[in-house]
Amino acid sequence: MSDAAASHATDRRELSAAQRNAVAELLRVSPVADELGRRFAAAGHELHLVGGSVRDALLGRLGEDLDFCTDAHPDQTLDIVRGWAEAIWETGREFGTIGCQRDGLRLEITTFRAESYDQVSRNPVVEYGTSLTEDLRRRDFTINAMAVSLPDHRFTDPYGGLADLAAKVMRTPGTPAESFGDDPLRMLRAARFAAQLRFAVHPDVYAAMTRMATDLDRITAERIRDEFTKLLCGADPITGLRLLVDTGLAERFLPELTGLKLEIDEHAQHKDVYEHTLTVVRNAISYEQEGPDFILRMAALMHDVGKPATKAVGSDGRVSFHHHEVVGARLTKARMKALRYPKDVTAKVTALVALHLRFYGYGRGEWTDSAVRRYVTDAGDLLSRLHKLTRSDCTTRNRRKAAQLSADYDALEERIARIAAEEDLARVRPDLDGNAIMELLGVPPGPIVGRAWKYLKDLRLERGPLDRDTAEAELLRWAREQGIGS
């Protein structure tokens, strides 16, 4: 061995020792884990802290959820934790997992597994394993295939996870083809870890993801949705999104994103709409104040997906995408429905996509107060997110133009604040309620009341607050024109 190689090996051993000591120290001051380990040992069983818990402990980011594996079967695990755990749940029992809680920590204890997929079905075939090494081999990546035994704190790393963690690279314990063939969702998980941890994928893993992308079709929409949501809410979603597109995975469940790569931005300020979109996502993240906002990030990602279908080239050679926000909102709603997102989440993202261009009609302040009221009313409780999305969408490299757009939006926000202070825009309602409408027109509850209410609300948006006499006079005039009443 050369001197350089020997030095590198020594550094690696020292690094490993330091990190192993960090795990041991963490567990030493975590009496719950050690106490649980002693209970399993007394019952003649093994217990190991595994997977993401070990990875996160080494990264100094261990939370309150701990994952363990054991040679004990679920019934035996239940016998061990009963009377010790403050709460027990068995929702994962069919997969060999028993959950419990102790001193504010959530613990999931899973029997050694040798699970595999039958290459056709969407769910794993669970078979209990017999050893820790076998259990670790079935895990997705080497950085998640390390264990710390309890209560003796013995560190196990048969597949080089510690070295990969230090190198910030993702490899699979076995061959990538074997791992992804067992569970294709692991390909999407690789992109998610790239976004969350800022890790790179090993070239062999990248090649397998590209070659096996179509296997993702075997996975349920719900599982894909959950992984994608975690990716988009990661610390660096741009890296994960690029990986999805470059490997062909995005084409399997979010083809609209891939489609953006083909469209040139109408201002020719960006390489393409795809690059612009990634910039908008990055900008949107910079406006977040209380952690990841999935609704804002998803709206930023989808805001221009209507451009491919609306692209037109004029006689002067200029490219336009008229009404792409309308088409984009429709495509967004359909895609999120296909991914089984909740209706309320889908509705909010779709509304932001539909509204994201509205500001560009504001210009130099030509909007009337009525137009400002409608902007606020249409945005509703999404107004704050709409402000952030609209500002994020300004990615022009022309500093003068960017400054002007920013100043224009500053002016709009100031105007909204002024009108809101005068009129309580957050709760715009007609100046007469349903009871007053029925009494004045002499009609029972029904469609006429709804039409009258809408008319009065539109009038309120157009003219601002009306006094009672004016509102009643306007309602009666409208009723006469509609042939309602005597």
Coordinates of C-alpha atoms in Angstrom, one line a residue:
M1 CA 0.0 0.0 0.0
S2 CA 1.3 3.5 -0.9
D3 CA 1.8 6.1 1.8
A4 CA -1.1 8.1 0.4
A5 CA -3.3 5.1 0.4
A6 CA -2.3 4.2 3.9
S7 CA -3.0 7.7 5.1
H8 CA -6.4 7.7 3.4
A9 CA -7.2 4.4 5.1
T10 CA -6.1 5.7 8.5
D11 CA -8.3 8.8 8.0
R12 CA -11.2 6.6 7.0
R13 CA -10.7 4.5 10.2
E14 CA -10.5 7.6 12.3
L15 CA -13.6 9.0 10.7
S16 CA -15.5 5.7 11.2
A17 CA -14.4 5.5 14.9
A18 CA -15.5 9.1 15.5
Q19 CA -18.9 8.5 14.0
R20 CA -19.3 5.2 15.7
N21 CA -18.5 6.9 19.0
A22 CA -21.1 9.6 18.1
V23 CA -23.8 6.9 17.7
A24 CA -22.7 5.2 20.9
E25 CA -22.8 8.5 22.8
L26 CA -26.2 9.3 21.4
L27 CA -27.6 6.0 22.5
R28 CA -25.9 6.3 25.9
V29 CA -27.9 9.4 26.6
S30 CA -31.0 7.9 25.2
P31 CA -32.2 5.5 28.0
V32 CA -35.3 4.5 26.1
A33 CA -33.3 2.7 23.4
D34 CA -31.0 1.0 25.8
E35 CA -33.8 0.0 28.1
L36 CA -35.7 -1.5 25.2
G37 CA -32.6 -3.4 24.1
R38 CA -32.2 -4.9 27.5
R39 CA -35.8 -6.1 27.5
F40 CA -35.3 -7.8 24.2
A41 CA -32.0 -9.4 25.4
A42 CA -33.7 -10.6 28.6
A43 CA -36.3 -12.3 26.4
G44 CA -33.6 -14.0 24.3
H45 CA -33.9 -11.8 21.2
E46 CA -31.8 -9.3 19.3
L47 CA -32.7 -5.6 18.8
H48 CA -30.9 -3.2 16.5
L49 CA -31.4 0.5 15.6
V50 CA -31.5 0.5 11.8
G51 CA -32.1 2.4 8.6
G52 CA -32.8 6.1 8.5
S53 CA -32.4 6.3 12.3
V54 CA -28.7 5.3 12.1
R55 CA -28.1 7.5 9.0
D56 CA -29.7 10.5 10.7
A57 CA -27.8 9.9 14.0
L58 CA -24.6 9.9 12.0
L59 CA -25.7 13.1 10.3
G60 CA -26.5 14.7 13.7
R61 CA -30.2 15.0 12.8
L62 CA -32.0 12.2 14.6
G63 CA -35.6 13.0 15.4
E64 CA -38.1 11.5 17.7
D65 CA -39.0 8.5 15.4
L66 CA -36.7 5.5 15.8
D67 CA -36.7 2.4 13.7
F68 CA -35.6 -1.0 15.0
C69 CA -35.3 -4.5 13.7
T70 CA -35.4 -7.8 15.6
D71 CA -35.4 -11.5 15.2
A72 CA -38.6 -11.6 17.4
H73 CA -41.9 -12.1 15.6
P74 CA -44.7 -9.6 16.1
D75 CA -46.5 -11.6 18.9
Q76 CA -43.2 -11.9 20.8
T77 CA -42.5 -8.1 20.3
L78 CA -45.9 -7.4 21.7
D79 CA -45.2 -9.5 24.8
I80 CA -41.9 -7.6 25.3
V81 CA -43.3 -4.0 25.1
R82 CA -46.6 -4.6 26.9
G83 CA -46.5 -3.0 30.3
W84 CA -43.5 -0.9 29.3
A85 CA -44.8 1.1 26.3
E86 CA -47.2 4.0 27.0
A87 CA -49.1 3.2 23.8
I88 CA -49.0 0.4 21.2
W89 CA -50.3 0.2 17.7
E90 CA -50.4 -2.7 15.3
T91 CA -51.3 -1.0 12.0
G92 CA -48.1 -2.4 10.4
R93 CA -48.5 -5.9 11.8
E94 CA -49.0 -7.6 8.4
F95 CA -45.6 -6.3 7.4
G96 CA -44.0 -7.5 10.7
T97 CA -44.0 -4.1 12.4
I98 CA -45.2 -3.2 15.9
G99 CA -45.3 0.5 16.9
C100 CA -45.2 1.9 20.4
Q101 CA -44.4 5.1 22.3
R102 CA -42.2 5.8 25.3
D103 CA -41.1 9.1 26.8
G104 CA -42.1 11.1 23.7
L105 CA -40.4 8.8 21.3
R106 CA -42.2 6.9 18.6
L107 CA -40.6 3.4 18.1
E108 CA -41.3 1.0 15.2
I109 CA -40.0 -2.5 15.7
T110 CA -39.9 -4.8 12.7
T111 CA -39.1 -8.4 12.4
F112 CA -36.1 -9.3 10.3
R113 CA -37.3 -9.4 6.7
A114 CA -36.3 -10.9 3.4
E115 CA -39.1 -9.3 1.5
S116 CA -39.3 -9.2 -2.2
Y117 CA -41.7 -8.2 -4.9
D118 CA -43.1 -10.7 -7.4
Q119 CA -42.1 -8.3 -10.3
V120 CA -45.8 -7.9 -11.1
S121 CA -47.8 -6.9 -8.0
R122 CA -47.7 -3.5 -6.5
N123 CA -47.2 -4.7 -2.9
P124 CA -44.3 -6.6 -1.2
V125 CA -44.4 -10.2 -0.4
V126 CA -43.2 -10.3 3.2
E127 CA -41.1 -13.2 4.4
Y128 CA -39.4 -13.1 7.8
G129 CA -35.6 -13.3 7.7
T130 CA -33.2 -14.9 10.1
S131 CA -30.3 -12.5 10.3
L132 CA -29.4 -8.8 10.6
T133 CA -27.1 -9.0 7.5
E134 CA -29.9 -10.4 5.4
D135 CA -32.3 -7.7 6.7
L136 CA -29.8 -5.0 5.8
R137 CA -29.3 -6.3 2.3
R138 CA -33.0 -5.9 1.4
R139 CA -32.8 -2.1 2.2
D140 CA -32.9 0.5 -0.5
F141 CA -29.5 2.2 -0.1
T142 CA -26.2 1.5 1.7
I143 CA -26.6 4.7 3.8
N144 CA -29.8 3.1 5.2
A145 CA -28.2 -0.4 5.6
M146 CA -26.3 0.2 8.8
A147 CA -27.3 -0.9 12.3
V148 CA -26.4 -0.3 16.0
S149 CA -27.1 -3.3 18.2
L150 CA -28.7 -2.7 21.6
P151 CA -27.8 -2.6 24.4
D152 CA -24.1 -3.2 23.5
H153 CA -23.9 -0.5 20.8
R154 CA -22.1 -2.7 18.3
F155 CA -22.0 -1.1 14.9
T156 CA -22.7 -3.1 11.8
D157 CA -22.1 -1.9 8.3
P158 CA -21.7 -4.8 5.8
Y159 CA -22.3 -2.8 2.6
G160 CA -20.1 0.3 3.1
G161 CA -22.8 2.7 4.1
L162 CA -20.5 4.7 6.3
A163 CA -18.1 5.4 3.5
D164 CA -21.0 6.3 1.2
L165 CA -22.4 8.6 3.8
A166 CA -19.0 10.4 4.1
A167 CA -18.8 10.6 0.3
K168 CA -22.5 11.8 0.1
V169 CA -23.3 9.2 -2.5
M170 CA -26.2 6.7 -2.9
R171 CA -25.5 3.1 -3.8
T172 CA -27.6 0.0 -3.3
P173 CA -26.5 -2.9 -1.0
G174 CA -26.9 -5.4 -3.9
T175 CA -27.0 -4.6 -7.6
P176 CA -29.2 -1.6 -8.6
A177 CA -31.2 -3.9 -10.9
E178 CA -31.9 -6.3 -8.1
S179 CA -32.9 -3.5 -5.7
F180 CA -35.1 -1.6 -8.1
G181 CA -36.6 -4.8 -9.5
D182 CA -37.8 -5.7 -6.0
D183 CA -39.3 -2.2 -5.4
P184 CA -39.3 0.3 -8.3
L185 CA -40.3 3.0 -5.9
R186 CA -36.7 3.0 -4.7
M187 CA -35.7 4.8 -7.9
L188 CA -38.0 7.7 -6.9
R189 CA -36.7 7.5 -3.4
A190 CA -33.2 8.0 -4.8
A191 CA -34.3 11.3 -6.2
R192 CA -36.0 12.2 -2.9
F193 CA -32.8 11.6 -1.0
A194 CA -30.9 13.7 -3.5
A195 CA -33.4 16.5 -2.7
Q196 CA -33.5 16.0 1.1
L197 CA -29.8 15.2 1.8
R198 CA -28.1 16.8 -1.2
F199 CA -26.5 13.4 -2.0
A200 CA -25.5 12.3 -5.5
V201 CA -26.4 8.9 -7.0
H202 CA -23.7 6.5 -8.0
P203 CA -23.3 6.1 -11.8
D204 CA -24.5 2.5 -11.6
V205 CA -27.6 3.6 -9.8
Y206 CA -28.2 6.4 -12.3
A207 CA -27.9 4.0 -15.2
A208 CA -30.3 1.5 -13.6
M209 CA -32.8 4.3 -12.9
T210 CA -32.7 5.3 -16.6
R211 CA -32.9 1.8 -17.9
M212 CA -35.7 0.7 -15.5
A213 CA -37.8 3.9 -15.4
T214 CA -40.9 2.1 -16.9
D215 CA -40.9 -0.2 -13.9
L216 CA -42.3 2.7 -11.9
D217 CA -45.6 1.9 -13.6
R218 CA -46.0 -1.0 -11.2
I219 CA -46.3 1.3 -8.2
T220 CA -49.6 2.8 -7.0
A221 CA -50.3 6.5 -7.4
E222 CA -50.5 6.9 -3.7
R223 CA -47.0 5.7 -3.0
I224 CA -45.6 7.8 -5.9
R225 CA -47.5 10.8 -4.5
D226 CA -46.0 10.4 -1.1
E227 CA -42.4 10.1 -2.3
F228 CA -42.8 13.0 -4.7
T229 CA -44.3 15.2 -2.0
K230 CA -41.3 14.5 0.2
L231 CA -38.9 15.3 -2.7
L232 CA -40.6 18.6 -3.5
C233 CA -40.5 19.6 0.1
G234 CA -36.8 18.7 0.4
A235 CA -34.0 21.1 1.1
D236 CA -32.9 21.0 -2.6
P237 CA -35.8 19.9 -4.7
I238 CA -34.2 21.2 -7.9
T239 CA -31.5 18.4 -7.8
G240 CA -34.2 15.8 -7.3
L241 CA -36.4 17.2 -10.1
R242 CA -33.5 17.2 -12.6
L243 CA -32.8 13.6 -11.7
L244 CA -36.4 12.7 -12.3
V245 CA -36.4 14.3 -15.8
D246 CA -32.9 13.2 -16.8
T247 CA -33.6 9.5 -16.0
G248 CA -37.0 9.4 -17.6
L249 CA -38.8 8.8 -14.3
A250 CA -40.8 12.1 -14.5
E251 CA -42.3 10.9 -17.8
R252 CA -43.9 8.0 -15.9
F253 CA -46.0 10.1 -13.5
L254 CA -45.4 13.8 -14.3
P255 CA -45.0 14.1 -18.0
E256 CA -45.9 17.8 -18.0
L257 CA -42.6 18.6 -16.4
T258 CA -40.6 16.8 -19.1
G259 CA -42.7 18.5 -21.7
L260 CA -41.6 21.9 -20.5
K261 CA -38.0 21.1 -21.7
L262 CA -39.2 21.4 -25.3
E263 CA -40.6 24.9 -25.1
I264 CA -38.5 28.1 -25.5
D265 CA -39.5 31.0 -23.3
E266 CA -41.3 33.7 -25.2
H267 CA -38.9 36.4 -23.9
A268 CA -35.9 34.3 -25.0
Q269 CA -34.3 35.1 -21.6
H270 CA -33.9 31.5 -20.5
K271 CA -32.7 28.3 -22.1
D272 CA -36.2 27.0 -22.0
V273 CA -39.4 27.1 -20.0
Y274 CA -38.1 24.1 -18.0
E275 CA -35.1 26.0 -16.8
H276 CA -37.4 29.0 -16.0
T277 CA -39.7 26.7 -14.0
L278 CA -36.9 25.4 -11.9
T279 CA -35.8 28.9 -11.2
V280 CA -39.3 29.9 -10.2
V281 CA -39.4 26.9 -7.7
R282 CA -36.1 28.0 -6.3
N283 CA -37.4 31.6 -6.0
A284 CA -40.6 30.4 -4.3
I285 CA -38.6 28.6 -1.7
S286 CA -36.8 31.8 -0.8
Y287 CA -40.1 33.4 0.1
E288 CA -41.1 30.6 2.6
Q289 CA -41.1 31.7 6.2
E290 CA -42.3 28.7 8.2
G291 CA -40.8 25.6 6.5
P292 CA -41.6 23.9 3.2
D293 CA -44.9 25.0 1.6
F294 CA -46.0 22.2 -0.7
I295 CA -48.9 24.2 -2.2
L296 CA -46.6 27.1 -3.2
R297 CA -43.9 24.8 -4.5
M298 CA -46.3 22.7 -6.5
A299 CA -47.9 25.8 -8.0
A300 CA -44.5 27.1 -8.9
L301 CA -43.6 23.8 -10.6
M302 CA -46.9 23.6 -12.5
H303 CA -47.5 27.3 -13.3
D304 CA -46.3 27.0 -17.0
V305 CA -47.4 23.5 -17.9
G306 CA -50.0 24.9 -20.2
K307 CA -47.4 26.4 -22.5
P308 CA -46.7 23.5 -24.8
A309 CA -50.4 23.2 -25.7
T310 CA -50.8 26.9 -26.3
K311 CA -47.6 27.8 -28.1
A312 CA -48.1 29.9 -31.2
V313 CA -45.6 31.7 -33.5
G314 CA -46.7 35.1 -35.0
S315 CA -45.9 36.4 -38.4
D316 CA -43.2 38.5 -36.8
G317 CA -41.6 35.4 -35.3
R318 CA -42.5 36.1 -31.8
V319 CA -43.7 33.2 -29.7
S320 CA -46.9 33.5 -27.5
F321 CA -48.7 31.2 -25.1
H322 CA -52.1 32.8 -24.9
H323 CA -54.3 31.6 -22.0
H324 CA -51.7 29.1 -20.9
E325 CA -52.7 29.7 -17.3
V326 CA -56.2 28.4 -18.1
V327 CA -54.9 25.3 -19.8
G328 CA -52.2 24.9 -17.1
A329 CA -54.8 25.0 -14.4
R330 CA -56.8 22.2 -16.1
L331 CA -53.7 20.1 -16.6
T332 CA -52.7 20.6 -13.0
K333 CA -56.0 19.5 -11.7
A334 CA -56.0 16.4 -13.8
R335 CA -52.5 15.4 -12.9
M336 CA -53.0 15.9 -9.1
K337 CA -56.2 14.0 -9.3
A338 CA -54.3 11.1 -11.0
L339 CA -51.8 11.2 -8.2
R340 CA -54.6 11.1 -5.6
Y341 CA -53.9 14.4 -3.9
P342 CA -56.6 15.6 -1.6
K343 CA -59.3 17.7 -3.3
D344 CA -58.6 20.8 -1.1
V345 CA -54.9 20.7 -1.9
T346 CA -55.5 20.2 -5.6
A347 CA -58.0 23.1 -5.6
K348 CA -55.5 25.5 -4.0
V349 CA -52.6 24.6 -6.4
T350 CA -54.9 24.8 -9.4
A351 CA -56.3 28.2 -8.3
L352 CA -52.7 29.6 -8.0
V353 CA -51.8 28.3 -11.5
A354 CA -54.9 29.9 -12.9
L355 CA -54.2 33.3 -11.2
H356 CA -50.5 33.5 -11.7
L357 CA -50.7 35.8 -14.7
R358 CA -53.4 38.1 -13.5
F359 CA -50.9 40.7 -12.1
Y360 CA -49.4 41.3 -15.6
G361 CA -52.5 43.2 -16.5
Y362 CA -51.8 45.6 -13.7
G363 CA -49.1 47.5 -15.7
R364 CA -48.4 50.9 -14.3
G365 CA -51.4 51.0 -12.0
E366 CA -54.2 51.2 -14.5
W367 CA -56.3 48.9 -12.5
T368 CA -59.4 50.4 -11.0
D369 CA -60.2 49.8 -7.3
S370 CA -62.8 47.3 -8.6
A371 CA -60.1 45.3 -10.3
V372 CA -58.0 45.3 -7.2
R373 CA -61.0 44.1 -5.1
R374 CA -61.6 41.2 -7.6
Y375 CA -57.9 40.2 -7.5
V376 CA -58.1 39.9 -3.7
T377 CA -61.5 38.2 -3.7
D378 CA -60.5 35.7 -6.4
A379 CA -57.3 34.8 -4.5
G380 CA -59.1 34.5 -1.2
D381 CA -57.0 32.8 1.5
L382 CA -54.3 32.2 -1.2
L383 CA -53.4 35.9 -1.6
S384 CA -50.2 35.6 0.4
R385 CA -49.1 32.6 -1.7
L386 CA -50.2 34.4 -4.9
H387 CA -48.0 37.3 -3.9
K388 CA -45.0 34.9 -3.5
L389 CA -45.7 33.0 -6.7
T390 CA -46.1 36.2 -8.8
R391 CA -42.8 37.6 -7.5
S392 CA -41.1 34.3 -8.0
D393 CA -42.2 34.2 -11.7
C394 CA -40.1 37.3 -12.5
T395 CA -36.9 35.7 -13.7
T396 CA -35.9 38.2 -16.4
R397 CA -32.2 38.9 -16.6
N398 CA -33.0 42.5 -17.7
R399 CA -32.3 44.4 -14.4
R400 CA -34.3 47.4 -15.4
K401 CA -37.4 45.3 -16.3
A402 CA -37.0 43.2 -13.2
A403 CA -36.8 46.4 -11.0
Q404 CA -39.9 47.8 -12.7
L405 CA -41.9 44.6 -12.2
S406 CA -40.9 44.5 -8.6
A407 CA -41.9 48.2 -8.1
D408 CA -45.2 47.6 -9.8
Y409 CA -46.0 44.7 -7.5
D410 CA -44.9 46.7 -4.5
A411 CA -47.4 49.3 -5.6
L412 CA -50.2 46.8 -6.0
E413 CA -49.6 45.3 -2.5
E414 CA -49.6 48.8 -1.0
R415 CA -52.9 49.5 -2.8
I416 CA -54.4 46.3 -1.6
A417 CA -53.4 47.2 1.9
R418 CA -54.9 50.6 1.7
I419 CA -58.2 49.4 0.2
A420 CA -58.3 46.5 2.7
A421 CA -57.9 48.9 5.6
E422 CA -60.8 50.9 4.3
E423 CA -63.2 48.1 3.3
D424 CA -62.1 44.9 5.1
L425 CA -61.5 43.1 1.8
A426 CA -60.9 39.8 3.5
R427 CA -64.6 39.5 4.0
V428 CA -66.3 41.1 1.0
R429 CA -70.0 40.4 1.2
P430 CA -73.0 42.1 -0.4
D431 CA -74.4 45.0 1.4
L432 CA -77.7 43.1 2.0
D433 CA -77.8 39.6 3.3
G434 CA -80.2 36.8 2.1
N435 CA -82.9 37.6 4.7
A436 CA -82.9 41.3 3.6
I437 CA -83.1 40.2 -0.1
M438 CA -86.1 37.9 0.5
E439 CA -87.9 40.5 2.6
L440 CA -87.4 43.4 0.1
L441 CA -88.3 41.3 -3.0
G442 CA -91.0 39.3 -1.3
V443 CA -89.6 36.0 -2.5
P444 CA -88.9 32.6 -0.7
P445 CA -85.5 30.9 -0.5
G446 CA -84.4 29.7 -3.9
P447 CA -82.4 30.6 -7.1
I448 CA -83.7 34.2 -7.2
V449 CA -82.1 34.9 -3.9
G450 CA -78.8 33.5 -5.1
R451 CA -78.9 35.5 -8.3
A452 CA -79.7 38.7 -6.3
W453 CA -76.9 38.0 -3.8
K454 CA -74.4 37.5 -6.7
Y455 CA -75.5 40.8 -8.3
L456 CA -75.0 42.7 -5.1
K457 CA -71.6 41.1 -4.5
D458 CA -70.5 42.1 -8.0
L459 CA -71.8 45.6 -7.3
R460 CA -69.9 45.7 -4.0
L461 CA -66.7 44.7 -5.8
E462 CA -67.3 47.3 -8.5
R463 CA -68.2 50.3 -6.4
G464 CA -67.1 49.5 -2.9
P465 CA -69.3 49.6 0.2
L466 CA -72.8 51.0 -0.3
D467 CA -75.1 52.5 2.3
R468 CA -78.4 50.7 3.0
D469 CA -80.7 52.9 1.0
T470 CA -78.4 52.8 -2.1
A471 CA -78.1 49.0 -1.9
E472 CA -81.9 48.6 -1.6
A473 CA -82.5 50.9 -4.5
E474 CA -80.0 49.0 -6.7
L475 CA -81.6 45.7 -5.8
L476 CA -85.1 46.9 -6.7
R477 CA -83.8 48.3 -9.9
W478 CA -82.1 45.0 -10.8
A479 CA -85.3 43.1 -9.8
R480 CA -87.4 45.2 -12.2
E481 CA -85.0 44.6 -15.0
Q482 CA -85.2 40.9 -14.3
G483 CA -89.0 40.9 -14.2
I484 CA -89.0 39.9 -10.6
G485 CA -91.8 41.1 -8.2
S486 CA -94.6 43.4 -9.0

